[in-house]
Coordinates of C-alpha atoms and ligand atoms in Angstrom, one line a residue:
X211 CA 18.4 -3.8 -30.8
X212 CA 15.1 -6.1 -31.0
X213 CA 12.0 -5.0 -30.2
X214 CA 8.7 -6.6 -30.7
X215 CA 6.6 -5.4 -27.8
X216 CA 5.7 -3.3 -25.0
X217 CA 6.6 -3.7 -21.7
X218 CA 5.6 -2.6 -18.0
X219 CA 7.8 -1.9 -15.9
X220 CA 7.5 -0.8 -12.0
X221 CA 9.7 1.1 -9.5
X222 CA 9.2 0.3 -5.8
X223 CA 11.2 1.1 -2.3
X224 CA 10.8 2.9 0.9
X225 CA 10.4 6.7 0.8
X226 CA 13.3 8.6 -0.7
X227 CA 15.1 5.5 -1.7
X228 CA 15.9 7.6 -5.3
X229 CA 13.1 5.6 -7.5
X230 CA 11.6 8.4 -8.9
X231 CA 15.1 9.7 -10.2
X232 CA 15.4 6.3 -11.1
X233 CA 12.2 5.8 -12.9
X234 CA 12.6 9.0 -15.0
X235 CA 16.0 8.4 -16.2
X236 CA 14.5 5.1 -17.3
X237 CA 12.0 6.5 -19.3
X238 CA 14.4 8.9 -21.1
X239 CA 16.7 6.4 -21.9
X240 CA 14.1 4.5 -23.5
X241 CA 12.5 7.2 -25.0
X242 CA 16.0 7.9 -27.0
X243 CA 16.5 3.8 -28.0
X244 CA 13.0 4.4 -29.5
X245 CA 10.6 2.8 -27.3
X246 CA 7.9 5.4 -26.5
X247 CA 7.4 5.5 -22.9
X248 CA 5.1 7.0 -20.5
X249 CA 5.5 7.5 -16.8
X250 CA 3.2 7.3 -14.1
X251 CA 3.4 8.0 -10.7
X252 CA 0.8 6.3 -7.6
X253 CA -1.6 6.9 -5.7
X254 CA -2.3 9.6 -8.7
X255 CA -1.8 9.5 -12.3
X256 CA -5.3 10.5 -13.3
X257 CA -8.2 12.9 -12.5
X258 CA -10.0 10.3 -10.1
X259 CA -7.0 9.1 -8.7
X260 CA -5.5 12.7 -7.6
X261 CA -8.5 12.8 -5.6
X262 CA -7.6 10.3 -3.8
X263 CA -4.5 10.6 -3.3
X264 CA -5.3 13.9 -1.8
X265 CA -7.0 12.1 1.0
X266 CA -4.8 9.6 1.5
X267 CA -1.7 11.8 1.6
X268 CA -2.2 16.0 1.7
X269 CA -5.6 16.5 3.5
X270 CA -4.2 15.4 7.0
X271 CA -6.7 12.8 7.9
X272 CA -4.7 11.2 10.8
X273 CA -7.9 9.4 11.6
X274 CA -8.1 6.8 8.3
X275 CA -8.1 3.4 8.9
X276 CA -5.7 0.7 7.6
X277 CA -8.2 -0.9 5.8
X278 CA -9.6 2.4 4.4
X279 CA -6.1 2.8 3.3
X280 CA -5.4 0.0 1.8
X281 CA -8.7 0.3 -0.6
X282 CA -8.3 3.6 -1.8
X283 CA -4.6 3.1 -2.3
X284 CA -6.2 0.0 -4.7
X285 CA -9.5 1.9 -5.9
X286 CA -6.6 5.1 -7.3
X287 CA -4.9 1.7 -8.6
X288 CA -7.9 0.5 -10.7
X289 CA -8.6 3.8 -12.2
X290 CA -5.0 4.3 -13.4
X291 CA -4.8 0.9 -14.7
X292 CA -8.0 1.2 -16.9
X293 CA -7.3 4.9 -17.9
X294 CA -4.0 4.8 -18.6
X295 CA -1.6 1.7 -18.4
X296 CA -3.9 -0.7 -20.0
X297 CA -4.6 1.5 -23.2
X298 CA -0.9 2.8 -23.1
X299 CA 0.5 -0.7 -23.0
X300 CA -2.1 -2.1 -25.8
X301 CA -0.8 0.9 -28.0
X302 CA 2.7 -0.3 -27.9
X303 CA 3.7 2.2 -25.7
X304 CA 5.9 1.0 -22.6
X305 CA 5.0 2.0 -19.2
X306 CA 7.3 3.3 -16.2
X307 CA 5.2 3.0 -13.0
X308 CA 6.7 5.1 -9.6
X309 CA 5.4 2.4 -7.1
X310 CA 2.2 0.0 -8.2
X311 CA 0.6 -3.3 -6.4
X312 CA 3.9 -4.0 -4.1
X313 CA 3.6 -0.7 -2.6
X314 CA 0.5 -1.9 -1.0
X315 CA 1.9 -5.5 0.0
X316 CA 4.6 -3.6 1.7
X317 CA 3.1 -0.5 3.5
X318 CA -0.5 -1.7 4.3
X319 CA 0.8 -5.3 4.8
X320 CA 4.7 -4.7 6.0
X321 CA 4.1 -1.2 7.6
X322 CA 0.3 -1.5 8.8
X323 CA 0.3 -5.3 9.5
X324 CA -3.0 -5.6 7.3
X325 CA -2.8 -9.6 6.0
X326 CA -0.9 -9.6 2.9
X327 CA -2.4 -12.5 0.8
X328 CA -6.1 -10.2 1.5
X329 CA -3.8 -7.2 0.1
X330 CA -2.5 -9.4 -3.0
X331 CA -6.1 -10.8 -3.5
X332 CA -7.4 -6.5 -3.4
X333 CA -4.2 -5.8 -5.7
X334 CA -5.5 -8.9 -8.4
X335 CA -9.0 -7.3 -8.2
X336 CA -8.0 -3.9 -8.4
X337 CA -5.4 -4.4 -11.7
X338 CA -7.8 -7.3 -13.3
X339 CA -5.0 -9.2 -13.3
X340 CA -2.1 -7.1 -14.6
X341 CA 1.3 -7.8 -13.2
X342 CA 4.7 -5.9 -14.2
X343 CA 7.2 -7.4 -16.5
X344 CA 9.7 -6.3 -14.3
X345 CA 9.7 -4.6 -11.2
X346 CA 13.1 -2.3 -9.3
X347 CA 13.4 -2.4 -6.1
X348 CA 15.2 0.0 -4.7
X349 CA 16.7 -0.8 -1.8
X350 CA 18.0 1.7 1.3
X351 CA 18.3 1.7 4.3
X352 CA 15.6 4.1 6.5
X353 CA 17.8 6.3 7.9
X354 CA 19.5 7.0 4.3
X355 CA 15.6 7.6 2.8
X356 CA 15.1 9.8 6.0
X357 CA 18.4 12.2 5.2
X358 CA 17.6 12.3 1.4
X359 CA 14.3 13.7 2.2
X360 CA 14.5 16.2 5.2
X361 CA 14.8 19.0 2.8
X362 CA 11.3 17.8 1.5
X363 CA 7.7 18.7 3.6
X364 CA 7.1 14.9 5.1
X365 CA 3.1 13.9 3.9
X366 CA 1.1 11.6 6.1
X367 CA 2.9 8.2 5.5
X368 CA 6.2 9.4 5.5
X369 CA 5.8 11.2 8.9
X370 CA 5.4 8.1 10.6
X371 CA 9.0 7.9 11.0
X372 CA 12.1 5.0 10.8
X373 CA 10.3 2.6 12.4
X374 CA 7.8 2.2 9.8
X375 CA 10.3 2.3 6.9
X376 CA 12.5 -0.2 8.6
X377 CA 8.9 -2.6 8.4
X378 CA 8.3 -1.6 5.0
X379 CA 11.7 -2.5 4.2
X380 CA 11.3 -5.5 5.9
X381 CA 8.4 -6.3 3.7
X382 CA 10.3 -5.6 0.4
X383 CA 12.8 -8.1 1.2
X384 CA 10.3 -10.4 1.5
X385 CA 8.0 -10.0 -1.3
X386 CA 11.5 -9.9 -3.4
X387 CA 11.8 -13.4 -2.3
X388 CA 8.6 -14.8 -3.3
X389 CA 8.3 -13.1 -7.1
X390 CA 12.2 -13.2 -7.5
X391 CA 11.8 -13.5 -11.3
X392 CA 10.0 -10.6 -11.6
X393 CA 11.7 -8.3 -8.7
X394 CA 15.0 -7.0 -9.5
X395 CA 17.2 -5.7 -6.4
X396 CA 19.6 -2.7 -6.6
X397 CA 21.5 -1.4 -4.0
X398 CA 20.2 2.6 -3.7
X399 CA 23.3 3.4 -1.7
X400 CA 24.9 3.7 -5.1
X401 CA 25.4 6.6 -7.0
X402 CA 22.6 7.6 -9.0
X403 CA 24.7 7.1 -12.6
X404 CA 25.8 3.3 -11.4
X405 CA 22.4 2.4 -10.2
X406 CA 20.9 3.4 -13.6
X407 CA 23.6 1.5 -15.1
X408 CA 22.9 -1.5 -12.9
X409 CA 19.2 -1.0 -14.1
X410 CA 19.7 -0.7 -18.0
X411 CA 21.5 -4.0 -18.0
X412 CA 19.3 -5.8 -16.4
X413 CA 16.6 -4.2 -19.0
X414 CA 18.9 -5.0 -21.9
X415 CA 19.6 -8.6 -20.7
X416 CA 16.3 -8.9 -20.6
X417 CA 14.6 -7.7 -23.8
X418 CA 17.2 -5.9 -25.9
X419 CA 20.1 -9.4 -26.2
Ligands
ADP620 P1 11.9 8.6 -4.1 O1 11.1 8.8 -5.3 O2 12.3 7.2 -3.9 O3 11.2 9.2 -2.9 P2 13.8 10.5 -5.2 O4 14.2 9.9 -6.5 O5 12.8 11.6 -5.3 O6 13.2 9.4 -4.2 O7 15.1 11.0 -4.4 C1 15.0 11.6 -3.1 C2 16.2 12.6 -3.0 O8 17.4 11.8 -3.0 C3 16.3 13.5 -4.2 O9 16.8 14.8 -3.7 C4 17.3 12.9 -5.1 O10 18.0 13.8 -5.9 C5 18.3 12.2 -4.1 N1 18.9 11.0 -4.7 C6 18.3 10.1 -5.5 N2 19.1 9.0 -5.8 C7 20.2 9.3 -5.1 C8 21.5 8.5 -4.9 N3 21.7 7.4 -5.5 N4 22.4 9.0 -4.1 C9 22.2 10.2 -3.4 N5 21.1 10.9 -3.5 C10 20.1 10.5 -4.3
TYD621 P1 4.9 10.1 -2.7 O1 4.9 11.5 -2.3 O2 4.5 9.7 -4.1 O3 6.2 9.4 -2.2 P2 7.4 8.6 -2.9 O4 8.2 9.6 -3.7 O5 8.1 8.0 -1.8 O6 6.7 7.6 -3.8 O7 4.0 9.3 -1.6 C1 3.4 8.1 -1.8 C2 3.3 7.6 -0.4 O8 2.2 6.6 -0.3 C3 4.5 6.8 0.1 O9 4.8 7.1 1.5 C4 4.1 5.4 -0.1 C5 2.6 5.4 0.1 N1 1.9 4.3 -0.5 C6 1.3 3.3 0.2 O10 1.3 3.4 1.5 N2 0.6 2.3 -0.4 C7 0.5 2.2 -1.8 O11 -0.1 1.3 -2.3 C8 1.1 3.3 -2.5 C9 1.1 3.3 -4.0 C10 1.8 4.3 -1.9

């Protein structure tokens, strides 16, 4: 198995869609071929960024705009880029991201109907420029998310229902389209042992052949 550099690599998909699972598994696996991997997890991931995330997500503020939204979603973006993927990634390290700059294209843009090339303009700004190696998408459908998570407390997003999943999904599909080298597609109906397995070979066909 060849290795000669680090790699970034991003989970995205509607709420509950098994990413997370998904994303940790990934990190493990690498972790044991040898590649040291770190994982992060958005909005969050550092000191500034839990902050905001607890506005965005745990401090109930129904009254936040889409636009306030979609900038700090980006401004918790640009402080876990420069604290911790950028100096992780130029150490060698690889780095496993739970949801990055497609999040926003699909939620504020698919699910809040905020104009996506703005968002993707915000996303450039807010990541000076750092796009993925490879991004997972994984893909269910709403009402699945919805099941896998009602034993969960719902935060603000995911309260707002099917509806808005079934836009964010909608979204997904189509930002899949337009960076189809970079966005891989797995089906999340799956069982969670074939979907990593899905996922590895795409990693190994990728880097490791
Ligand atoms: P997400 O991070 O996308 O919100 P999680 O990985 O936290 O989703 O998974 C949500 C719930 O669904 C968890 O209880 C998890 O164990 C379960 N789950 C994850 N993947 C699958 C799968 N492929 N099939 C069935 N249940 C799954
Ligand atoms: P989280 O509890 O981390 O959920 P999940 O396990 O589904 O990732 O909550 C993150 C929520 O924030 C989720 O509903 C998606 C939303 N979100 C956006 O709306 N825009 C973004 O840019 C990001 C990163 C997340």
């Amino acid at each position: 198995m060849e290795l000669n550099r680090s790699r970034f690599i991003t989970f995205e998909g509607i709420d509950g869609c098994g990413k997370s699972t998904q994303a940790k598994l990934l990190m493990e696996t690498l972790n044991n071929e040898g590649c040291k991997t770190v994982l992060v997890r958005e909005p969050g991931g550092t000191r500034v960024s839990e902050a905001v995330r607890e506005i965005l997500l745990t401090k109930g503020m129904d009254e936040l705009e889409h636009r306030t939204e979609a900038l700090l979603m980006t401004a918790s973006r640009a402080q876990l880029t420069d604290e911790v993927i950028l100096p992780n990634l130029d150490n060698g390290n690889w780095v496993i991201a739970d949801r990055f700059a497609d999040s926003t294209l699909a939620y504020q843009g698919g699910g809040r109907s905020l104009d996506v090339e703005w968002l993707i303009k915000l996303n450039d700004y807010a990541t000076a420029g750092l796009t993925p190696d490879l991004t997972v998408f994984v893909d269910i459908m709403p009402e699945e998310g919805q099941r896998r998570r009602e034993a969960n407390n719902p935060d603000r997003i995911e309260k707002a229902g099917v509806d808005f999943q079934q836009k964010v999904r909608k979204m997904y599909h189509v930002i899949a389209k337009r960076f189809a080298e970079r966005i891989f597609v797995v089906d999340g109906h799956e069982t969670i042992e074939n979907i990593q397995r899905n996922i590895w070979q795409e990693i190994t066909r990728r880097y490791f052949l």
